[in-house]
Coordinates of C-alpha atoms (C1' of nucleotides) in Angstrom, one line a residue:
Chain T
M1 CA 8.5 31.0 23.9
T2 CA 9.7 28.0 21.9
A3 CA 13.1 26.9 20.9
Y4 CA 12.3 27.0 17.2
Q5 CA 13.3 30.5 16.4
S6 CA 16.7 29.5 15.0
Y7 CA 15.1 27.3 12.4
P8 CA 14.1 28.3 8.9
Q9 CA 10.6 28.4 7.7
F10 CA 9.2 27.4 4.3
Y11 CA 6.3 27.9 2.0
V12 CA 4.2 24.8 2.1
S13 CA 1.9 24.2 -0.9
V14 CA -0.7 21.6 -1.5
D15 CA -1.2 20.0 -4.9
C16 CA -4.4 18.1 -5.7
I17 CA -4.5 15.4 -8.2
I18 CA -8.2 15.3 -9.1
F19 CA -9.1 12.2 -10.9
G20 CA -12.2 11.7 -13.0
F21 CA -13.5 9.0 -15.4
A22 CA -14.8 10.1 -18.7
E23 CA -15.0 8.6 -22.2
G24 CA -13.7 5.4 -20.9
H25 CA -10.5 6.9 -19.6
L26 CA -9.0 8.0 -16.3
K27 CA -8.5 11.7 -16.4
V28 CA -6.8 14.4 -14.3
L29 CA -7.9 17.9 -13.9
I30 CA -5.1 20.4 -14.7
H31 CA -4.9 24.1 -15.5
Q32 CA -2.5 26.8 -16.5
R33 CA -0.3 28.1 -13.7
P34 CA -1.5 31.6 -13.1
Y35 CA 1.7 33.0 -11.7
E36 CA 5.5 32.9 -12.0
P37 CA 7.6 30.9 -12.0
G38 CA 6.2 28.6 -14.7
M39 CA 3.3 30.9 -15.5
G40 CA 1.2 29.5 -18.4
E41 CA 2.6 26.0 -18.0
Q42 CA 0.3 23.1 -17.3
S43 CA 0.0 22.4 -13.6
L44 CA -1.9 20.4 -11.0
I45 CA -4.5 22.2 -9.0
G46 CA -2.7 23.7 -6.1
G47 CA -2.3 26.4 -3.5
F48 CA -0.6 27.4 -0.4
V49 CA -1.3 26.3 3.2
Q50 CA -2.6 29.1 5.3
T51 CA -1.9 29.7 9.0
N52 CA -5.4 29.0 10.2
E53 CA -5.9 25.6 8.5
S54 CA -4.5 22.2 8.7
V55 CA -2.8 20.7 5.6
D56 CA -5.7 18.4 5.1
S57 CA -8.2 21.3 5.3
S58 CA -6.0 23.2 2.9
A59 CA -6.4 20.4 0.4
K60 CA -10.1 20.4 0.9
R61 CA -10.3 24.1 0.5
I62 CA -8.4 24.0 -2.8
L63 CA -10.5 21.2 -4.1
K64 CA -13.6 23.1 -3.3
E65 CA -12.3 26.3 -5.0
F66 CA -11.8 24.5 -8.2
T67 CA -14.8 22.1 -8.3
G68 CA -17.3 23.3 -5.7
L69 CA -17.1 19.9 -4.2
D70 CA -17.1 19.0 -0.5
N71 CA -16.9 15.7 1.1
V72 CA -15.0 13.9 -1.5
Y73 CA -12.8 10.8 -1.4
M74 CA -9.4 12.4 -0.9
Q75 CA -6.1 10.9 0.4
Q76 CA -2.7 12.2 1.1
L77 CA -0.2 10.9 -1.4
A78 CA 3.2 12.2 -0.2
A79 CA 5.3 15.2 0.5
Y80 CA 7.7 16.5 -2.1
G81 CA 10.7 18.3 -0.7
E82 CA 13.6 18.7 -3.2
V83 CA 15.3 22.0 -2.7
E84 CA 15.0 23.0 -6.4
R85 CA 11.7 21.5 -7.2
D86 CA 10.2 24.9 -7.7
P87 CA 12.7 27.1 -9.6
G88 CA 11.3 30.3 -8.0
E89 CA 11.6 29.7 -4.3
R90 CA 11.9 26.8 -1.9
V91 CA 8.4 25.3 -1.6
I92 CA 7.6 22.0 0.1
S93 CA 4.5 20.5 -1.5
I94 CA 2.2 18.0 0.1
V95 CA 0.2 16.2 -2.4
Y96 CA -3.3 14.8 -2.3
Y97 CA -5.4 12.9 -4.7
A98 CA -9.2 13.0 -5.0
L99 CA -11.7 10.9 -7.0
I100 CA -14.7 12.8 -8.3
N101 CA -17.6 12.2 -10.6
V102 CA -17.1 14.2 -13.7
D103 CA -20.9 14.7 -14.1
N104 CA -21.2 16.3 -10.8
Y105 CA -19.0 19.3 -10.1
D106 CA -19.2 23.0 -10.7
Q107 CA -17.9 23.5 -14.2
T108 CA -18.3 27.3 -14.0
L109 CA -15.7 27.3 -11.2
S110 CA -13.3 25.0 -13.0
E111 CA -13.6 27.0 -16.2
L112 CA -12.9 30.2 -14.3
H113 CA -9.5 28.6 -13.5
N114 CA -9.0 27.4 -17.0
A115 CA -9.0 23.9 -15.8
K116 CA -9.4 21.0 -18.1
W117 CA -9.4 17.2 -18.1
V118 CA -6.5 15.3 -19.6
D119 CA -6.0 11.6 -20.1
V120 CA -3.7 10.1 -17.5
D121 CA -2.1 7.9 -20.2
H122 CA -1.3 10.9 -22.4
L123 CA -0.3 13.6 -20.0
P124 CA 1.0 16.8 -21.5
A125 CA 4.2 18.3 -20.1
L126 CA 3.5 19.4 -16.5
C127 CA 5.5 21.9 -14.5
F128 CA 8.0 20.9 -11.8
D129 CA 7.6 17.4 -10.5
H130 CA 3.9 17.2 -11.1
R131 CA 4.2 14.4 -13.6
D132 CA 5.9 12.2 -10.9
M133 CA 3.1 13.0 -8.6
V134 CA 0.4 11.9 -11.0
Q135 CA 2.2 8.6 -11.8
K136 CA 2.6 7.8 -8.2
A137 CA -1.0 8.6 -7.4
R138 CA -2.1 6.5 -10.3
R139 CA -0.1 3.5 -9.0
K140 CA -1.7 4.0 -5.6
I141 CA -5.2 4.0 -6.9
G142 CA -4.4 0.8 -8.8
E143 CA -3.4 -0.9 -5.6
T144 CA -6.5 0.5 -3.8
I145 CA -9.1 -0.5 -6.3
K146 CA -8.2 -4.2 -6.0
N147 CA -9.4 -4.1 -2.4
E148 CA -11.7 -1.2 -1.9
P149 CA -14.8 -0.1 -3.9
I150 CA -13.4 3.4 -4.6
G151 CA -14.9 3.2 -8.1
S152 CA -18.1 4.5 -6.5
N153 CA -16.5 7.9 -6.3
L154 CA -15.7 8.0 -10.0
L155 CA -18.9 6.7 -11.5
P156 CA -22.4 8.0 -11.8
R157 CA -24.9 6.7 -9.3
Y158 CA -26.2 4.1 -11.7
F159 CA -23.8 2.3 -14.1
T160 CA -23.6 -0.8 -16.2
L161 CA -21.1 -3.6 -15.5
S162 CA -19.4 -2.8 -18.8
L163 CA -18.7 0.7 -17.6
L164 CA -17.4 -0.5 -14.3
Q165 CA -15.1 -2.9 -16.1
T166 CA -13.8 -0.2 -18.4
L167 CA -13.0 1.9 -15.3
Y168 CA -11.0 -1.0 -13.8
E169 CA -9.2 -1.6 -17.0
S170 CA -8.4 2.1 -17.4
I171 CA -7.1 2.4 -13.8
L172 CA -5.1 -0.9 -13.9
G173 CA -3.9 -0.4 -17.5
T174 CA -4.8 -4.0 -18.4
S175 CA -7.6 -5.8 -20.1
I176 CA -9.8 -8.0 -18.0
D177 CA -11.8 -11.1 -19.0
K178 CA -15.5 -10.2 -18.9
R179 CA -16.7 -13.3 -17.3
N180 CA -14.0 -13.3 -14.6
F181 CA -14.7 -9.7 -13.9
R182 CA -18.4 -10.1 -13.6
R183 CA -18.0 -13.1 -11.3
A184 CA -15.5 -11.4 -9.1
I185 CA -17.7 -8.3 -8.8
S186 CA -20.9 -10.3 -8.1
E187 CA -19.1 -11.9 -5.2
K188 CA -18.5 -8.6 -3.6
D189 CA -21.2 -7.3 -1.4
Y190 CA -20.9 -3.6 -2.2
I191 CA -22.6 -3.6 -5.5
K192 CA -26.2 -4.4 -6.3
P193 CA -28.4 -4.4 -9.4
T194 CA -31.2 -1.8 -9.4
G195 CA -33.5 -3.6 -11.8
M196 CA -33.3 -0.6 -14.1
I197 CA -32.1 -1.0 -17.6
D198 CA -29.8 1.3 -19.5
K199 CA -30.9 1.5 -23.1
A200 CA -28.4 4.2 -24.1
S201 CA -25.3 2.1 -24.5
S202 CA -26.7 -0.9 -26.4
R203 CA -29.7 -2.1 -28.3
R204 CA -30.4 -4.9 -25.9
G205 CA -30.1 -2.8 -22.8
A206 CA -27.9 -3.4 -19.8
T207 CA -28.7 -3.8 -16.1
L208 CA -27.9 -0.7 -14.1
Y209 CA -26.1 -1.3 -10.8
E210 CA -25.3 0.9 -7.9
F211 CA -23.0 0.9 -4.9
K212 CA -24.8 0.0 -1.7
E213 CA -23.0 2.6 0.2
R214 CA -20.9 5.3 -1.2
V215 CA -17.4 5.7 0.3
D216 CA -17.2 9.4 0.6
K217 CA -14.6 9.8 3.2
A218 CA -12.1 12.6 3.3
E219 CA -9.5 10.8 5.3
A220 CA -8.6 7.2 6.0
Chain C
M1 CA 10.6 37.8 -8.1
T2 CA 7.9 35.3 -7.2
A3 CA 4.3 35.7 -6.4
Y4 CA 4.7 33.8 -3.1
Q5 CA 5.4 36.7 -0.8
S6 CA 1.8 37.0 0.4
Y7 CA 1.8 33.4 1.7
P8 CA 2.8 32.3 5.2
Q9 CA 5.8 30.2 5.9
F10 CA 6.1 27.3 8.4
Y11 CA 8.6 25.4 10.4
V12 CA 8.9 22.0 8.8
S13 CA 10.2 19.2 10.9
V14 CA 11.2 15.6 10.1
D15 CA 10.4 12.8 12.5
C16 CA 12.1 9.5 12.0
I17 CA 10.6 6.2 13.2
I18 CA 13.6 4.0 13.6
F19 CA 12.6 0.4 13.8
G20 CA 14.8 -2.4 15.2
F21 CA 14.3 -6.0 16.1
A22 CA 15.5 -7.2 19.5
E23 CA 14.5 -9.9 22.0
G24 CA 11.9 -11.2 19.6
H25 CA 10.1 -7.9 19.3
L26 CA 9.9 -5.0 17.0
K27 CA 11.2 -1.9 18.7
V28 CA 11.3 1.8 18.1
L29 CA 14.0 4.2 19.1
I30 CA 12.7 7.1 21.1
H31 CA 14.3 9.8 23.3
Q32 CA 13.4 12.6 25.7
R33 CA 12.5 15.8 23.9
P34 CA 15.3 18.2 24.7
Y35 CA 13.3 21.4 24.3
E36 CA 10.0 23.1 25.0
P37 CA 7.2 22.5 24.4
G38 CA 7.0 19.0 25.8
M39 CA 10.6 19.0 27.1
G40 CA 11.3 15.7 28.8
E41 CA 8.4 13.8 27.2
Q42 CA 9.1 10.8 25.1
S43 CA 9.5 11.6 21.5
L44 CA 10.4 10.2 18.1
I45 CA 13.8 11.2 16.8
G46 CA 13.3 14.4 14.9
G47 CA 14.7 17.7 13.8
F48 CA 14.0 20.6 11.5
V49 CA 14.4 20.9 7.8
Q50 CA 17.2 23.3 6.8
T51 CA 17.3 25.6 3.8
N52 CA 20.1 23.8 2.1
E53 CA 18.8 20.3 2.2
S54 CA 15.8 18.4 0.7
V55 CA 13.3 16.9 3.1
D56 CA 14.7 13.5 2.2
S57 CA 18.2 14.6 3.0
S58 CA 17.0 16.1 6.2
A59 CA 15.7 12.7 7.3
K60 CA 19.0 11.1 6.4
R61 CA 20.9 13.7 8.3
I62 CA 18.8 13.2 11.4
L63 CA 19.1 9.4 11.3
K64 CA 22.8 9.8 11.0
E65 CA 23.0 12.2 13.9
F66 CA 21.3 9.6 16.2
T67 CA 22.7 6.4 14.9
G68 CA 25.8 7.1 12.9
L69 CA 24.2 5.2 10.1
D70 CA 24.2 6.0 6.4
N71 CA 22.6 4.2 3.6
V72 CA 19.7 2.7 5.5
Y73 CA 16.4 1.5 4.3
M74 CA 14.2 4.6 4.8
Q75 CA 10.9 5.6 3.4
Q76 CA 8.6 8.5 3.7
L77 CA 5.5 7.7 5.6
A78 CA 3.3 10.8 5.5
A79 CA 3.0 14.5 6.3
Y80 CA 1.3 15.6 9.5
G81 CA -0.2 19.0 9.3
E82 CA -2.8 19.6 12.0
V83 CA -2.7 23.2 13.2
E84 CA -2.3 22.4 16.9
R85 CA -0.3 19.3 16.7
D86 CA 2.6 21.0 18.3
P87 CA 1.3 23.0 21.2
G88 CA 4.2 25.5 21.0
E89 CA 4.1 26.7 17.4
R90 CA 2.8 25.6 14.1
V91 CA 5.0 22.9 12.8
I92 CA 4.3 20.7 9.8
S93 CA 6.0 17.4 10.2
I94 CA 7.1 15.0 7.5
V95 CA 7.6 11.5 8.8
Y96 CA 10.0 8.8 7.7
Y97 CA 10.6 5.3 8.9
A98 CA 13.8 3.4 8.9
L99 CA 14.8 -0.2 9.5
I100 CA 18.1 -0.8 11.1
N101 CA 20.1 -3.6 12.7
V102 CA 20.2 -3.1 16.4
D103 CA 23.7 -4.7 16.6
N104 CA 25.2 -2.3 14.2
Y105 CA 24.8 1.4 15.0
D106 CA 26.7 3.9 17.1
Q107 CA 25.4 3.5 20.6
T108 CA 27.6 6.3 21.9
L109 CA 25.7 8.7 19.7
S110 CA 22.3 7.4 20.6
E111 CA 23.1 7.4 24.3
L112 CA 24.3 11.0 24.0
H113 CA 20.7 11.8 22.9
N114 CA 19.2 9.7 25.7
A115 CA 17.7 7.4 23.1
K116 CA 16.3 4.0 24.0
W117 CA 14.4 1.2 22.4
V118 CA 10.8 0.6 23.3
D119 CA 8.6 -2.3 22.2
V120 CA 6.1 -1.3 19.5
D121 CA 3.4 -3.3 21.2
H122 CA 3.9 -1.5 24.5
L123 CA 4.6 2.1 23.6
P124 CA 4.9 4.6 26.4
A125 CA 3.1 7.9 26.1
L126 CA 4.6 9.8 23.3
C127 CA 4.4 13.5 22.7
F128 CA 2.0 15.2 20.1
D129 CA 0.8 12.8 17.4
H130 CA 3.9 10.6 17.5
R131 CA 1.9 7.5 18.6
D132 CA -0.3 7.7 15.5
M133 CA 2.8 8.0 13.3
V134 CA 4.3 4.8 14.8
Q135 CA 1.0 2.9 14.3
K136 CA 0.7 3.9 10.8
A137 CA 4.3 3.0 10.0
R138 CA 3.9 -0.3 11.6
R139 CA 0.9 -1.1 9.4
K140 CA 2.9 -0.1 6.4
I141 CA 5.8 -2.3 7.2
G142 CA 3.4 -5.2 7.7
E143 CA 2.1 -4.6 4.1
T144 CA 5.6 -4.4 2.7
I145 CA 7.1 -7.4 4.4
K146 CA 4.6 -9.6 2.6
N147 CA 6.1 -8.8 -0.7
E148 CA 9.6 -7.5 -0.1
P149 CA 12.6 -8.9 1.8
I150 CA 12.9 -5.9 4.0
G151 CA 13.7 -8.2 6.9
S152 CA 17.3 -8.1 5.8
N153 CA 17.5 -4.6 7.2
L154 CA 16.4 -5.6 10.7
L155 CA 18.3 -8.9 11.1
P156 CA 22.0 -9.7 11.7
R157 CA 23.8 -10.9 8.6
Y158 CA 23.4 -14.6 9.6
F159 CA 20.1 -15.7 11.2
T160 CA 18.1 -18.8 11.8
L161 CA 14.7 -19.4 10.2
S162 CA 13.2 -19.4 13.6
L163 CA 14.4 -15.9 14.2
L164 CA 13.2 -14.8 10.8
Q165 CA 9.8 -16.3 11.6
T166 CA 9.7 -14.4 15.0
L167 CA 10.4 -11.2 13.1
Y168 CA 7.5 -11.8 10.7
E169 CA 5.2 -12.7 13.6
S170 CA 6.3 -9.6 15.5
I171 CA 5.7 -7.3 12.6
L172 CA 2.5 -8.9 11.5
G173 CA 1.2 -9.4 15.0
T174 CA 0.0 -12.9 14.1
S175 CA 1.4 -16.4 14.7
I176 CA 2.5 -18.3 11.6
D177 CA 2.6 -22.0 11.0
K178 CA 6.2 -23.1 11.0
R179 CA 6.0 -25.5 8.1
N180 CA 4.0 -23.1 5.9
F181 CA 6.5 -20.3 6.8
R182 CA 9.5 -22.3 5.9
R183 CA 8.1 -23.5 2.7
A184 CA 7.1 -20.0 1.6
I185 CA 10.5 -18.6 2.5
S186 CA 12.4 -21.4 0.8
E187 CA 10.5 -20.6 -2.4
K188 CA 11.8 -17.1 -2.4
D189 CA 15.1 -16.6 -4.1
Y190 CA 16.5 -13.9 -1.8
I191 CA 17.5 -16.1 1.1
K192 CA 20.1 -18.9 1.1
P193 CA 21.5 -21.3 3.7
T194 CA 25.1 -20.6 4.6
G195 CA 26.0 -24.1 5.8
M196 CA 26.9 -22.7 9.2
I197 CA 25.2 -23.9 12.3
D198 CA 24.1 -21.7 15.2
K199 CA 24.6 -23.5 18.5
A200 CA 23.5 -20.6 20.7
S201 CA 19.8 -20.8 20.4
S202 CA 19.3 -24.6 20.7
R203 CA 21.0 -27.8 21.7
R204 CA 20.5 -29.3 18.4
G205 CA 21.7 -26.3 16.4
A206 CA 20.0 -24.5 13.6
T207 CA 21.1 -23.7 10.1
L208 CA 22.2 -20.1 9.6
Y209 CA 20.8 -18.3 6.6
E210 CA 21.6 -15.0 4.9
F211 CA 20.0 -12.7 2.4
K212 CA 21.6 -12.9 -1.0
E213 CA 21.5 -9.2 -1.5
R214 CA 20.8 -6.7 1.1
V215 CA 18.2 -4.1 0.2
D216 CA 19.8 -1.0 1.5
K217 CA 18.1 1.6 -0.4
A218 CA 17.3 5.1 0.9
E219 CA 14.4 5.7 -1.5
A220 CA 12.1 3.6 -3.5
Chain W
dT1 C1' 16.5 -39.3 30.0
dC2 C1' 14.4 -35.4 29.0
dA3 C1' 13.6 -30.7 27.8
dA4 C1' 13.9 -27.6 24.0
dA5 C1' 14.2 -26.0 19.6
dA6 C1' 15.0 -27.9 14.7
dG7 C1' 13.3 -29.9 11.0
dT8 C1' 10.0 -32.0 7.7
dG9 C1' 4.8 -33.5 3.8
dT10 C1' 0.3 -34.1 2.7
dT11 C1' -4.3 -32.7 2.0
dA12 C1' -8.1 -29.5 1.5
dA13 C1' -9.9 -25.1 0.3
dT14 C1' -9.7 -21.0 -2.1
dA15 C1' -8.6 -17.8 -5.5
dG16 C1' -7.3 -16.8 -10.0
dT17 C1' -7.0 -17.7 -15.0
dA18 C1' -8.2 -19.2 -19.5
dC19 C1' -11.6 -19.7 -22.8
dA20 C1' -16.5 -19.2 -26.6
dC21 C1' -21.0 -19.0 -27.5
dC22 C1' -26.0 -17.4 -27.4
dC23 C1' -29.2 -13.4 -26.4
dA24 C1' -32.1 -9.3 -27.3
dT25 C1' -32.8 -5.4 -29.8
dG26 C1' -33.2 -1.3 -32.9
dA27 C1' -32.0 0.1 -37.2
Chain M
dT1 C1' -31.4 -9.7 -41.0
dC2 C1' -27.7 -8.2 -38.9
dA3 C1' -24.5 -5.5 -36.2
dT4 C1' -23.9 -4.3 -31.4
dG5 C1' -23.1 -4.8 -26.8
dG6 C1' -25.2 -8.0 -22.9
dG7 C1' -24.9 -11.9 -20.6
dT8 C1' -23.4 -16.7 -19.0
dG9 C1' -20.2 -21.7 -17.0
dT10 C1' -16.6 -24.9 -16.8
dA11 C1' -12.0 -26.8 -16.3
dC12 C1' -7.3 -25.9 -14.9
dT13 C1' -3.7 -23.9 -12.1
dA14 C1' -1.6 -21.6 -8.3
dT15 C1' -1.8 -20.1 -3.8
dT16 C1' -2.9 -20.5 0.9
dA17 C1' -4.3 -22.8 5.1
dA18 C1' -4.6 -26.6 8.3
dC19 C1' -2.4 -30.0 10.7
dA20 C1' 1.7 -33.6 14.1
dC21 C1' 5.4 -36.1 14.6
dT22 C1' 10.6 -37.2 14.6
dT23 C1' 15.5 -35.5 15.3
dT24 C1' 19.4 -33.9 17.8
dT25 C1' 21.9 -32.8 21.7
dG26 C1' 23.5 -30.6 26.2
dA27 C1' 22.5 -30.5 30.8

DNA sequence: TCAAAAGTGTTAATAGTACACCCATGA
DNA sequence: TCATGGGTGTACTATTAACACTTTTGA
């Protein structure tokens, strides 16, 4: 039927870099690899592409299996195709990254998979080339957040400007001047004050803001 | 040995978007698909990943088969994984783009494959999702050329500033003010005048420039 | 002599950066 | 009353954008 029979076939995996923001730091969800090779090592959330699903769908399925979440900001990062990247068998991996709100996912599910959050700036040893993947994704998010309000995907619905600034600082790995930051943000049109005051984070209380429209796209 | 046996395997192809610059326009090298499905349709340069090579190496091999070129600026663009993207069988494609100098490749080889250059702004119908791939790559080059001297890969060794400007305009799809362009370029440190004069393009003659160091990297 | 491309500066607007103090409140 | 985080404005610098005329020369 096709002329492809003479070509080899490969396992194709999907690895998901699930980013969250907690305790003032950008975090990644990892778990212990449940099978050989590398069983017990720390690993990104992953799985294998099935015949009846696109690679994008596969990524969404895996994200849902681990977090219960649908309709999440998720982007393809890159394909990793070194011959020996998986010491067991040849596996070509297509990597996605997702941004989720750590207060709003199914923790029962993630605990079931022994998943836990680790600080992006203090990653433990990860199996295979997973560390490279995270670094690359982190750089890409840094580029993106300068132009697009992707912070909406990482923050709770209502947030203070201080929290937003901490998010930016954590993603960019720099410190930002408070006045410059607040001016730059107020010139954007995607954030608005709600009139509500958060009394938890300070005695004086801080205005709570929200994103006008949440950017919850699965592809772009 | 591994726990992967229960998972399906897939054909993995590599498609190469080979960009060149000729007659003042950004061009792409395409050819007629030599096998079913879609035999005879216009297609990007592609091939299948082999067991003994990484996906990156596969892209390099395919580029070399069609152009004779080694050591070319080449970057991974994305993986395309829709289930029905190839109407014959399930094929997951990993796409690369390359920038080459149209005066400096093995034309015998490319003619052997019925390859020809087409204008990026007037693409003919391409098979499968190849058109999307080209558009995406084009956007990415546009981003890149604002910051990196990738033009060196598309131009002859010596070139006039007018030609360089035409290249930028063609990639960015905008017209650029001549004085602003020349000032911006002269502030960069990667281009230098050679002292030679090109008499072919104008009566008056134009200074020929060259890139100080050619960025011929295969990965970045 | 004239058509055709080469070459050349100034000004205005915008964006980014640096920097320090007062405010409101609960404990 | 004081410690804590919230909130605010101005001056400087760098970057980008707009804009038009003179030069050279081969046909």
